[in-house]
PDB file of C-alpha atoms and ligand atoms in Angstrom:
ATOM      1  CA  UNK A   1      28.083  30.406 -12.777  1.00 59.00           C
ATOM      2  CA  UNK A   2      25.180  28.861 -10.877  1.00 58.00           C
ATOM      3  CA  UNK A   3      25.869  28.610  -7.154  1.00 45.00           C
ATOM      4  CA  UNK A   4      24.493  25.500  -5.541  1.00 54.00           C
ATOM      5  CA  UNK A   5      23.761  25.286  -1.820  1.00 41.00           C
ATOM      6  CA  UNK A   6      25.395  22.445   0.042  1.00 43.00           C
ATOM      7  CA  UNK A   7      23.199  19.375   0.410  1.00 46.00           C
ATOM      8  CA  UNK A   8      22.767  19.919   4.163  1.00 41.00           C
ATOM      9  CA  UNK A   9      21.075  23.290   3.545  1.00 51.00           C
ATOM     10  CA  UNK A  10      18.400  21.779   1.318  1.00 58.00           C
ATOM     11  CA  UNK A  11      15.069  20.420   2.451  1.00 66.00           C
ATOM     12  CA  UNK A  12      15.719  16.717   2.198  1.00 73.00           C
ATOM     13  CA  UNK A  13      13.844  15.027  -0.654  1.00 90.00           C
ATOM     14  CA  UNK A  14      13.935  11.274  -0.955  1.00 92.00           C
ATOM     15  CA  UNK A  15      13.896   9.545  -4.337  1.00 97.00           C
ATOM     16  CA  UNK A  16      10.381   8.277  -5.061  1.00 97.00           C
ATOM     17  CA  UNK A  17      11.705   5.016  -6.554  1.00 97.00           C
ATOM     18  CA  UNK A  18      13.673   2.134  -5.103  1.00 95.00           C
ATOM     19  CA  UNK A  19      16.424   1.240  -7.564  1.00 94.00           C
ATOM     20  CA  UNK A  20      19.149  -1.383  -7.794  1.00 87.00           C
ATOM     21  CA  UNK A  21      22.434   0.446  -7.343  1.00 86.00           C
ATOM     22  CA  UNK A  22      20.612   3.551  -6.023  1.00 90.00           C
ATOM     23  CA  UNK A  23      23.074   6.092  -4.666  1.00 91.00           C
ATOM     24  CA  UNK A  24      21.145   7.532  -1.729  1.00 90.00           C
ATOM     25  CA  UNK A  25      23.923   6.411   0.608  1.00 89.00           C
ATOM     26  CA  UNK A  26      26.543   7.985  -1.631  1.00 90.00           C
ATOM     27  CA  UNK A  27      24.711  11.326  -1.835  1.00 90.00           C
ATOM     28  CA  UNK A  28      24.553  11.415   1.975  1.00 87.00           C
ATOM     29  CA  UNK A  29      28.087  10.260   2.669  1.00 85.00           C
ATOM     30  CA  UNK A  30      30.073  11.811  -0.165  1.00 86.00           C
ATOM     31  CA  UNK A  31      28.917  15.439  -0.219  1.00 85.00           C
ATOM     32  CA  UNK A  32      32.552  16.482  -0.159  1.00 86.00           C
ATOM     33  CA  UNK A  33      32.950  15.064  -3.682  1.00 91.00           C
ATOM     34  CA  UNK A  34      30.348  17.409  -5.187  1.00 94.00           C
ATOM     35  CA  UNK A  35      31.756  20.625  -6.698  1.00 94.00           C
ATOM     36  CA  UNK A  36      30.610  23.724  -4.835  1.00 88.00           C
ATOM     37  CA  UNK A  37      29.720  25.515  -8.049  1.00 92.00           C
ATOM     38  CA  UNK A  38      28.512  24.288 -11.387  1.00 96.00           C
ATOM     39  CA  UNK A  39      26.374  25.348 -14.324  1.00 96.00           C
ATOM     40  CA  UNK A  40      24.127  22.329 -14.974  1.00 97.00           C
ATOM     41  CA  UNK A  41      23.741  19.011 -13.266  1.00 98.00           C
ATOM     42  CA  UNK A  42      23.937  16.132 -15.773  1.00 98.00           C
ATOM     43  CA  UNK A  43      22.988  12.553 -14.843  1.00 98.00           C
ATOM     44  CA  UNK A  44      23.111  10.090 -17.797  1.00 98.00           C
ATOM     45  CA  UNK A  45      22.279   6.962 -15.698  1.00 97.00           C
ATOM     46  CA  UNK A  46      19.333   8.356 -13.765  1.00 98.00           C
ATOM     47  CA  UNK A  47      17.797   5.327 -11.979  1.00 97.00           C
ATOM     48  CA  UNK A  48      16.195   6.675  -8.796  1.00 97.00           C
ATOM     49  CA  UNK A  49      18.134   9.939  -9.166  1.00 97.00           C
ATOM     50  CA  UNK A  50      19.422   9.964  -5.576  1.00 96.00           C
ATOM     51  CA  UNK A  51      22.115  12.528  -6.341  1.00 96.00           C
ATOM     52  CA  UNK A  52      19.677  14.741  -8.252  1.00 97.00           C
ATOM     53  CA  UNK A  53      17.168  14.812  -5.385  1.00 96.00           C
ATOM     54  CA  UNK A  54      19.918  15.471  -2.843  1.00 95.00           C
ATOM     55  CA  UNK A  55      21.168  18.471  -4.820  1.00 95.00           C
ATOM     56  CA  UNK A  56      17.915  19.761  -6.363  1.00 96.00           C
ATOM     57  CA  UNK A  57      19.874  21.803  -8.911  1.00 96.00           C
ATOM     58  CA  UNK A  58      18.463  24.805 -10.749  1.00 96.00           C
ATOM     59  CA  UNK A  59      19.290  23.305 -14.168  1.00 97.00           C
ATOM     60  CA  UNK A  60      19.634  19.658 -15.095  1.00 98.00           C
ATOM     61  CA  UNK A  61      19.738  17.090 -17.870  1.00 98.00           C
ATOM     62  CA  UNK A  62      18.547  13.695 -16.662  1.00 98.00           C
ATOM     63  CA  UNK A  63      18.475  10.602 -18.841  1.00 98.00           C
ATOM     64  CA  UNK A  64      18.282   6.820 -18.807  1.00 97.00           C
ATOM     65  CA  UNK A  65      17.842   4.018 -21.336  1.00 94.00           C
ATOM     66  CA  UNK A  66      14.822   2.631 -19.451  1.00 95.00           C
ATOM     67  CA  UNK A  67      11.773   4.031 -21.286  1.00 95.00           C
ATOM     68  CA  UNK A  68       9.261   3.187 -18.521  1.00 96.00           C
ATOM     69  CA  UNK A  69      11.449   4.874 -15.936  1.00 97.00           C
ATOM     70  CA  UNK A  70      11.779   8.053 -17.996  1.00 98.00           C
ATOM     71  CA  UNK A  71       8.033   8.072 -18.758  1.00 98.00           C
ATOM     72  CA  UNK A  72       7.342   7.870 -15.012  1.00 98.00           C
ATOM     73  CA  UNK A  73       9.660  10.832 -14.298  1.00 98.00           C
ATOM     74  CA  UNK A  74       8.035  12.978 -16.971  1.00 98.00           C
ATOM     75  CA  UNK A  75       4.540  12.256 -15.689  1.00 98.00           C
ATOM     76  CA  UNK A  76       5.674  12.840 -12.095  1.00 98.00           C
ATOM     77  CA  UNK A  77       6.938  16.256 -13.184  1.00 98.00           C
ATOM     78  CA  UNK A  78       3.746  17.108 -15.077  1.00 98.00           C
ATOM     79  CA  UNK A  79       0.931  15.432 -13.105  1.00 98.00           C
ATOM     80  CA  UNK A  80       2.027  14.659  -9.508  1.00 98.00           C
ATOM     81  CA  UNK A  81      -1.438  15.035  -7.987  1.00 98.00           C
ATOM     82  CA  UNK A  82      -3.047  12.648 -10.462  1.00 98.00           C
ATOM     83  CA  UNK A  83      -0.358  10.060  -9.652  1.00 98.00           C
ATOM     84  CA  UNK A  84      -0.920  10.461  -5.889  1.00 98.00           C
ATOM     85  CA  UNK A  85      -4.684   9.983  -6.267  1.00 97.00           C
ATOM     86  CA  UNK A  86      -4.394   6.838  -8.383  1.00 97.00           C
ATOM     87  CA  UNK A  87      -1.660   5.382  -6.191  1.00 98.00           C
ATOM     88  CA  UNK A  88      -4.004   5.614  -3.193  1.00 97.00           C
ATOM     89  CA  UNK A  89      -6.500   3.472  -5.158  1.00 97.00           C
ATOM     90  CA  UNK A  90      -3.759   0.915  -5.768  1.00 97.00           C
ATOM     91  CA  UNK A  91      -2.927   0.902  -2.051  1.00 97.00           C
ATOM     92  CA  UNK A  92      -6.535   0.002  -1.208  1.00 97.00           C
ATOM     93  CA  UNK A  93      -6.572  -2.772  -3.821  1.00 97.00           C
ATOM     94  CA  UNK A  94      -3.156  -4.249  -3.097  1.00 97.00           C
ATOM     95  CA  UNK A  95      -2.927  -8.004  -2.664  1.00 97.00           C
ATOM     96  CA  UNK A  96      -1.214 -10.849  -4.520  1.00 97.00           C
ATOM     97  CA  UNK A  97      -3.960 -11.214  -7.116  1.00 97.00           C
ATOM     98  CA  UNK A  98      -4.021  -7.481  -7.803  1.00 97.00           C
ATOM     99  CA  UNK A  99      -0.221  -7.396  -8.150  1.00 98.00           C
ATOM    100  CA  UNK A 100      -0.163 -10.078 -10.848  1.00 98.00           C
ATOM    101  CA  UNK A 101      -3.159  -8.560 -12.643  1.00 97.00           C
ATOM    102  CA  UNK A 102      -1.390  -5.195 -12.775  1.00 97.00           C
ATOM    103  CA  UNK A 103       1.905  -6.799 -13.784  1.00 97.00           C
ATOM    104  CA  UNK A 104       0.229  -8.434 -16.782  1.00 95.00           C
ATOM    105  CA  UNK A 105      -1.265  -5.151 -18.018  1.00 94.00           C
ATOM    106  CA  UNK A 106       0.567  -2.199 -19.527  1.00 88.00           C
ATOM    107  CA  UNK A 107      -1.629   0.904 -19.728  1.00 95.00           C
ATOM    108  CA  UNK A 108      -1.099   3.513 -22.454  1.00 95.00           C
ATOM    109  CA  UNK A 109      -2.417   6.548 -20.614  1.00 97.00           C
ATOM    110  CA  UNK A 110       0.630   8.403 -19.156  1.00 97.00           C
ATOM    111  CA  UNK A 111      -0.753   8.713 -15.600  1.00 98.00           C
ATOM    112  CA  UNK A 112      -1.940   5.086 -15.526  1.00 98.00           C
ATOM    113  CA  UNK A 113       1.413   3.975 -16.908  1.00 97.00           C
ATOM    114  CA  UNK A 114       3.365   5.973 -14.308  1.00 98.00           C
ATOM    115  CA  UNK A 115       1.225   4.527 -11.486  1.00 98.00           C
ATOM    116  CA  UNK A 116       1.685   1.047 -12.960  1.00 98.00           C
ATOM    117  CA  UNK A 117       5.451   1.538 -12.844  1.00 98.00           C
ATOM    118  CA  UNK A 118       5.481   3.034  -9.343  1.00 98.00           C
ATOM    119  CA  UNK A 119       3.147   0.394  -7.889  1.00 98.00           C
ATOM    120  CA  UNK A 120       5.259  -2.449  -9.280  1.00 98.00           C
ATOM    121  CA  UNK A 121       8.462  -0.743  -8.148  1.00 98.00           C
ATOM    122  CA  UNK A 122       7.164  -0.540  -4.590  1.00 98.00           C
ATOM    123  CA  UNK A 123       5.614  -3.977  -4.284  1.00 98.00           C
ATOM    124  CA  UNK A 124       7.822  -6.232  -6.417  1.00 97.00           C
ATOM    125  CA  UNK A 125      10.753  -8.229  -5.112  1.00 95.00           C
ATOM    126  CA  UNK A 126      13.450  -5.813  -3.928  1.00 92.00           C
ATOM    127  CA  UNK A 127      12.296  -2.999  -6.225  1.00 92.00           C
ATOM    128  CA  UNK A 128      13.973  -4.820  -9.086  1.00 91.00           C
ATOM    129  CA  UNK A 129      13.294  -3.901 -12.709  1.00 91.00           C
ATOM    130  CA  UNK A 130      13.564  -6.866 -15.046  1.00 89.00           C
ATOM    131  CA  UNK A 131      11.804  -7.663 -18.308  1.00 89.00           C
ATOM    132  CA  UNK A 132      11.653 -10.803 -20.437  1.00 88.00           C
ATOM    133  CA  UNK A 133      12.520 -11.061 -24.136  1.00 85.00           C
ATOM    134  CA  UNK A 134       9.118  -9.656 -25.028  1.00 89.00           C
ATOM    135  CA  UNK A 135       9.864  -6.612 -22.850  1.00 88.00           C
ATOM    136  CA  UNK A 136       7.273  -7.736 -20.272  1.00 92.00           C
ATOM    137  CA  UNK A 137       7.970  -6.926 -16.627  1.00 94.00           C
ATOM    138  CA  UNK A 138       8.452 -10.269 -14.869  1.00 95.00           C
ATOM    139  CA  UNK A 139       9.598  -9.638 -11.287  1.00 96.00           C
ATOM    140  CA  UNK A 140       7.563 -11.576  -8.672  1.00 97.00           C
ATOM    141  CA  UNK A 141       5.705  -9.939  -5.810  1.00 97.00           C
ATOM    142  CA  UNK A 142       7.904  -8.881  -2.898  1.00 96.00           C
ATOM    143  CA  UNK A 143       7.358  -8.652   0.845  1.00 94.00           C
ATOM    144  CA  UNK A 144       6.493  -4.943   1.035  1.00 92.00           C
ATOM    145  CA  UNK A 145       2.837  -3.951   0.947  1.00 92.00           C
ATOM    146  CA  UNK A 146       3.167  -0.197   1.490  1.00 96.00           C
ATOM    147  CA  UNK A 147       2.219   1.425  -1.794  1.00 97.00           C
ATOM    148  CA  UNK A 148       1.812   4.974  -0.460  1.00 97.00           C
ATOM    149  CA  UNK A 149       4.830   5.919   1.651  1.00 96.00           C
ATOM    150  CA  UNK A 150       4.852   8.393   4.550  1.00 94.00           C
ATOM    151  CA  UNK A 151       7.802  10.100   2.867  1.00 92.00           C
ATOM    152  CA  UNK A 152       5.902  10.695  -0.418  1.00 96.00           C
ATOM    153  CA  UNK A 153       5.859  14.348  -1.409  1.00 96.00           C
ATOM    154  CA  UNK A 154       5.048  14.264  -5.109  1.00 97.00           C
ATOM    155  CA  UNK A 155       4.457  18.011  -5.311  1.00 97.00           C
ATOM    156  CA  UNK A 156       7.948  18.730  -3.982  1.00 97.00           C
ATOM    157  CA  UNK A 157       9.310  16.015  -6.300  1.00 97.00           C
ATOM    158  CA  UNK A 158       7.567  17.633  -9.283  1.00 98.00           C
ATOM    159  CA  UNK A 159       8.899  21.060  -8.272  1.00 97.00           C
ATOM    160  CA  UNK A 160      12.450  19.675  -8.152  1.00 97.00           C
ATOM    161  CA  UNK A 161      11.947  18.080 -11.587  1.00 98.00           C
ATOM    162  CA  UNK A 162      10.383  21.187 -13.232  1.00 97.00           C
ATOM    163  CA  UNK A 163      13.644  22.743 -14.448  1.00 96.00           C
ATOM    164  CA  UNK A 164      15.062  19.418 -15.629  1.00 97.00           C
ATOM    165  CA  UNK A 165      15.255  18.165 -19.171  1.00 98.00           C
ATOM    166  CA  UNK A 166      14.333  14.477 -18.993  1.00 98.00           C
ATOM    167  CA  UNK A 167      15.471  12.317 -21.884  1.00 98.00           C
ATOM    168  CA  UNK A 168      15.181   8.683 -22.908  1.00 98.00           C
ATOM    169  CA  UNK A 169      18.531   7.941 -24.516  1.00 98.00           C
ATOM    170  CA  UNK A 170      21.875   6.229 -24.330  1.00 97.00           C
ATOM    171  CA  UNK A 171      24.460   7.744 -21.944  1.00 98.00           C
ATOM    172  CA  UNK A 172      26.780   8.817 -24.747  1.00 98.00           C
ATOM    173  CA  UNK A 173      24.239  11.225 -26.210  1.00 98.00           C
ATOM    174  CA  UNK A 174      23.862  12.965 -22.837  1.00 98.00           C
ATOM    175  CA  UNK A 175      27.550  12.966 -21.947  1.00 98.00           C
ATOM    176  CA  UNK A 176      28.382  14.506 -25.317  1.00 98.00           C
ATOM    177  CA  UNK A 177      26.182  17.490 -24.396  1.00 98.00           C
ATOM    178  CA  UNK A 178      28.051  18.240 -21.160  1.00 98.00           C
ATOM    179  CA  UNK A 179      30.142  21.394 -21.366  1.00 97.00           C
ATOM    180  CA  UNK A 180      32.460  23.557 -19.293  1.00 97.00           C
ATOM    181  CA  UNK A 181      31.571  23.675 -15.593  1.00 96.00           C
ATOM    182  CA  UNK A 182      28.651  21.257 -15.852  1.00 98.00           C
ATOM    183  CA  UNK A 183      28.682  18.696 -13.029  1.00 98.00           C
ATOM    184  CA  UNK A 184      28.201  15.214 -14.500  1.00 98.00           C
ATOM    185  CA  UNK A 185      27.391  12.355 -12.135  1.00 98.00           C
ATOM    186  CA  UNK A 186      28.121   9.049 -13.875  1.00 98.00           C
ATOM    187  CA  UNK A 187      26.804   5.911 -12.146  1.00 96.00           C
ATOM    188  CA  UNK A 188      26.710   3.110 -14.744  1.00 95.00           C
ATOM    189  CA  UNK A 189      25.617  -0.482 -14.266  1.00 90.00           C
ATOM    190  CA  UNK A 190      28.608  -2.485 -13.141  1.00 83.00           C
ATOM    191  CA  UNK A 191      29.971  -5.047 -15.548  1.00 78.00           C
ATOM    192  CA  UNK A 192      32.589  -6.663 -13.367  1.00 73.00           C
ATOM    193  CA  UNK A 193      32.051  -8.314 -10.014  1.00 59.00           C
ATOM    194  CA  UNK A 194      33.579  -6.716  -6.973  1.00 53.00           C
ATOM    195  CA  UNK A 195      33.718  -8.440  -3.617  1.00 45.00           C
ATOM    196  CA  UNK A 196      30.508 -10.484  -3.350  1.00 44.00           C
ATOM    197  CA  UNK A 197      28.351  -8.017  -5.213  1.00 46.00           C
ATOM    198  CA  UNK A 198      27.639  -9.903  -8.415  1.00 46.00           C
ATOM    199  CA  UNK A 199      24.581  -7.937  -9.507  1.00 44.00           C
ATOM    200  CA  UNK A 200      25.424  -7.240 -13.103  1.00 50.00           C
ATOM    201  CA  UNK A 201      22.174  -6.748 -15.014  1.00 45.00           C
ATOM    202  CA  UNK A 202      19.764  -3.821 -14.865  1.00 44.00           C
ATOM    203  CA  UNK A 203      18.151  -4.075 -18.266  1.00 37.00           C
ATOM    204  CA  UNK A 204      17.373  -6.792 -20.768  1.00 38.00           C
ATOM    205  CA  UNK A 205      20.541  -5.631 -22.498  1.00 56.00           C
ATOM    206  CA  UNK A 206      23.700  -6.233 -20.491  1.00 72.00           C
ATOM    207  CA  UNK A 207      26.008  -3.284 -20.014  1.00 86.00           C
ATOM    208  CA  UNK A 208      29.004  -4.833 -21.723  1.00 85.00           C
ATOM    209  CA  UNK A 209      32.696  -4.203 -21.382  1.00 86.00           C
ATOM    210  CA  UNK A 210      32.528  -2.430 -24.761  1.00 89.00           C
ATOM    211  CA  UNK A 211      29.986  -0.066 -23.139  1.00 92.00           C
ATOM    212  CA  UNK A 212      32.417   0.565 -20.249  1.00 92.00           C
ATOM    213  CA  UNK A 213      35.134   1.493 -22.768  1.00 93.00           C
ATOM    214  CA  UNK A 214      32.694   3.691 -24.738  1.00 96.00           C
ATOM    215  CA  UNK A 215      31.747   5.357 -21.436  1.00 97.00           C
ATOM    216  CA  UNK A 216      35.363   6.015 -20.461  1.00 97.00           C
ATOM    217  CA  UNK A 217      35.966   7.646 -23.872  1.00 98.00           C
ATOM    218  CA  UNK A 218      32.849   9.844 -23.526  1.00 98.00           C
ATOM    219  CA  UNK A 219      33.939  10.844 -19.994  1.00 98.00           C
ATOM    220  CA  UNK A 220      37.405  11.758 -21.292  1.00 97.00           C
ATOM    221  CA  UNK A 221      35.872  13.944 -24.036  1.00 98.00           C
ATOM    222  CA  UNK A 222      33.559  15.706 -21.553  1.00 98.00           C
ATOM    223  CA  UNK A 223      36.422  16.297 -19.110  1.00 97.00           C
ATOM    224  CA  UNK A 224      38.489  17.751 -21.944  1.00 97.00           C
ATOM    225  CA  UNK A 225      35.678  20.228 -22.662  1.00 97.00           C
ATOM    226  CA  UNK A 226      35.873  21.315 -18.995  1.00 97.00           C
ATOM    227  CA  UNK A 227      32.953  19.383 -17.496  1.00 98.00           C
ATOM    228  CA  UNK A 228      33.394  18.206 -13.903  1.00 97.00           C
ATOM    229  CA  UNK A 229      32.753  14.479 -14.098  1.00 98.00           C
ATOM    230  CA  UNK A 230      32.334  12.201 -11.052  1.00 97.00           C
ATOM    231  CA  UNK A 231      32.268   8.492 -11.865  1.00 97.00           C
ATOM    232  CA  UNK A 232      31.422   5.603  -9.568  1.00 95.00           C
ATOM    233  CA  UNK A 233      32.219   2.017 -10.478  1.00 92.00           C
ATOM    234  CA  UNK A 234      33.350  -1.248  -8.963  1.00 87.00           C
ATOM    235  CA  UNK A 235      36.706  -1.061  -7.205  1.00 88.00           C
ATOM    236  CA  UNK A 236      38.111  -3.687  -9.512  1.00 85.00           C
ATOM    237  CA  UNK A 237      41.495  -3.897 -11.189  1.00 87.00           C
ATOM    238  CA  UNK A 238      39.940  -3.781 -14.679  1.00 87.00           C
ATOM    239  CA  UNK A 239      38.149  -0.524 -13.879  1.00 90.00           C
ATOM    240  CA  UNK A 240      41.232   0.995 -12.263  1.00 91.00           C
ATOM    241  CA  UNK A 241      43.185   0.163 -15.422  1.00 92.00           C
ATOM    242  CA  UNK A 242      40.422   1.491 -17.672  1.00 94.00           C
ATOM    243  CA  UNK A 243      40.533   4.926 -16.014  1.00 96.00           C
ATOM    244  CA  UNK A 244      44.325   5.006 -15.650  1.00 95.00           C
ATOM    245  CA  UNK A 245      45.556   8.577 -16.126  1.00 93.00           C
ATOM    246  CA  UNK A 246      42.056  10.080 -16.033  1.00 95.00           C
ATOM    247  CA  UNK A 247      41.304  12.065 -12.871  1.00 92.00           C
ATOM    248  CA  UNK A 248      41.829  11.365  -9.183  1.00 94.00           C
ATOM    249  CA  UNK A 249      40.624   8.266  -7.386  1.00 93.00           C
ATOM    250  CA  UNK A 250      39.071   7.553  -4.045  1.00 91.00           C
ATOM    251  CA  UNK A 251      37.670   4.326  -2.610  1.00 92.00           C
ATOM    252  CA  UNK A 252      34.429   4.510  -0.650  1.00 90.00           C
ATOM    253  CA  UNK A 253      32.760   1.623   1.115  1.00 85.00           C
ATOM    254  CA  UNK A 254      29.173   0.768   1.884  1.00 77.00           C
ATOM    255  CA  UNK A 255      27.152  -2.192   3.131  1.00 64.00           C
ATOM    256  CA  UNK A 256      25.522  -4.155   0.321  1.00 51.00           C
ATOM    257  CA  UNK A 257      21.751  -3.935   0.718  1.00 48.00           C
ATOM    258  CA  UNK A 258      20.840  -6.229  -2.182  1.00 48.00           C
ATOM    259  CA  UNK A 259      22.054  -9.397  -0.460  1.00 44.00           C
ATOM    260  CA  UNK A 260      19.082 -11.599   0.395  1.00 46.00           C
ATOM    261  CA  UNK A 261      20.303 -12.444   3.878  1.00 47.00           C
ATOM    262  CA  UNK A 262      21.875 -10.103   6.394  1.00 49.00           C
ATOM    263  CA  UNK A 263      24.651 -12.695   6.858  1.00 47.00           C
ATOM    264  CA  UNK A 264      25.827 -11.810   3.351  1.00 48.00           C
ATOM    265  CA  UNK A 265      25.662  -8.045   3.785  1.00 49.00           C
ATOM    266  CA  UNK A 266      29.362  -7.461   3.559  1.00 53.00           C
ATOM    267  CA  UNK A 267      30.808  -4.009   2.975  1.00 59.00           C
ATOM    268  CA  UNK A 268      31.593  -3.485  -0.701  1.00 72.00           C
ATOM    269  CA  UNK A 269      34.099  -1.003  -1.963  1.00 80.00           C
ATOM    270  CA  UNK A 270      33.386   1.352  -4.804  1.00 89.00           C
ATOM    271  CA  UNK A 271      35.808   3.336  -6.844  1.00 93.00           C
ATOM    272  CA  UNK A 272      35.135   7.043  -7.310  1.00 95.00           C
ATOM    273  CA  UNK A 273      36.938   8.995 -10.018  1.00 96.00           C
ATOM    274  CA  UNK A 274      36.882  12.789 -10.135  1.00 96.00           C
ATOM    275  CA  UNK A 275      38.094  14.576 -13.264  1.00 96.00           C
ATOM    276  CA  UNK A 276      38.577  18.097 -11.857  1.00 92.00           C
ATOM    277  CA  UNK A 277      40.788  19.689  -9.214  1.00 84.00           C
ATOM    278  CA  UNK A 278      38.930  20.143  -5.907  1.00 72.00           C
ATOM    279  CA  UNK A 279      39.644  23.908  -5.824  1.00 60.00           C
ATOM    280  CA  UNK A 280      38.229  24.456  -9.334  1.00 56.00           C
TER     281      UNK A 280
HETATM  282  C1  LIG B   1      23.354   1.950 -11.218  1.00 54.02           C
HETATM  283  S1  LIG B   1      21.867   2.455 -11.993  1.00 54.02           S
HETATM  284  C2  LIG B   1      21.873   4.175 -11.593  1.00 54.02           C
HETATM  285  C3  LIG B   1      21.413   4.400 -10.183  1.00 54.02           C
HETATM  286  C4  LIG B   1      21.222   5.851  -9.823  1.00 54.02           C
HETATM  287  N1  LIG B   1      22.496   6.536  -9.668  1.00 54.02           N
HETATM  288  C5  LIG B   1      20.389   5.967  -8.558  1.00 54.02           C
HETATM  289  O1  LIG B   1      20.747   6.736  -7.641  1.00 54.02           O
HETATM  290  O2  LIG B   1      19.383   5.273  -8.447  1.00 54.02           O
HETATM  291  C6  LIG B   1      22.277   2.410 -13.673  1.00 54.02           C
HETATM  292  C7  LIG B   1      21.198   2.923 -14.621  1.00 54.02           C
HETATM  293  O3  LIG B   1      21.745   2.916 -15.934  1.00 54.02           O
HETATM  294  C8  LIG B   1      20.703   2.666 -16.862  1.00 54.02           C
HETATM  295  N2  LIG B   1      21.342   2.239 -18.124  1.00 54.02           N
HETATM  296  C9  LIG B   1      21.808   1.011 -18.492  1.00 54.02           C
HETATM  297  N3  LIG B   1      22.392   1.059 -19.700  1.00 54.02           N
HETATM  298  C10 LIG B   1      22.325   2.352 -20.114  1.00 54.02           C
HETATM  299  C11 LIG B   1      22.776   3.038 -21.273  1.00 54.02           C
HETATM  300  N4  LIG B   1      23.431   2.413 -22.279  1.00 54.02           N
HETATM  301  N5  LIG B   1      22.544   4.379 -21.372  1.00 54.02           N
HETATM  302  C12 LIG B   1      21.878   5.021 -20.373  1.00 54.02           C
HETATM  303  N6  LIG B   1      21.422   4.429 -19.240  1.00 54.02           N
HETATM  304  C13 LIG B   1      21.656   3.098 -19.118  1.00 54.02           C
HETATM  305  C14 LIG B   1      19.831   1.639 -16.174  1.00 54.02           C
HETATM  306  O4  LIG B   1      18.527   1.674 -16.708  1.00 54.02           O
HETATM  307  C15 LIG B   1      19.912   2.102 -14.693  1.00 54.02           C
HETATM  308  O5  LIG B   1      18.819   2.927 -14.360  1.00 54.02           O
END
């Protein structure tokens, strides 16, 4: 079985994207919930991949339904230097007019497309990803003007991504591939509101309650095959009932960072469900 060093022993690598629901805080605070040993790391709701970058596993399957996101990851893995060079150009050009010009374009070349995605992610309002009915990105410009970050290390990011299989697909397809002793980190969009955190949409398609039920069933199948599945979701009665009888629960709390004003940054509670015994 692959042995994975504890997070603290790794050179810290920050996610290169800002993402709604990003689990950087969770990866830092909840190391004790990660199994000490596992075969592959599987993340079917990749987003900014905070858990992946914290662990930097030797083998991984990463996937998401957002095609632009997955395209950006693949190009980051294959052409990190080209992305860094072009992003520096975008930094020099950045202003309101440039932002809206870029937003209205959608390049086909993989490097240009990845830089397009990264530039918008870093300069749009709150790093939000939202498209209209025609699948056009429509988030307004935000307050941040730093396009190239001091923490950027695209070569190290590409090295971490090299052993990973990166797929554009629905979560069920990925979860159904998880097998004995794989560690599966499941961080779906939330469907129900918890506390004041009412952010329910990540894509043009809403993650429905039927999707939550489909997810629970896929998690149960993977756990039955011996995969070690860790699920995060809203600490809401409907979610607690949905996962009744499946695994052990813990409640973790964090400060909401999506609230527009600091007055509304109340701690929100999240439910964590673990399908394996800690000693396993
Ligand atoms: C809460 S975010 C994951 C955040 C991630 N853990 C991080 O650290 O940034 C949920 C992700 O699920 C993706 N998603 C939504 N519906 C999906 C589906 N049916 N299958 C796979 N991914 C989906 C969204 O595109 C989004 O990136």
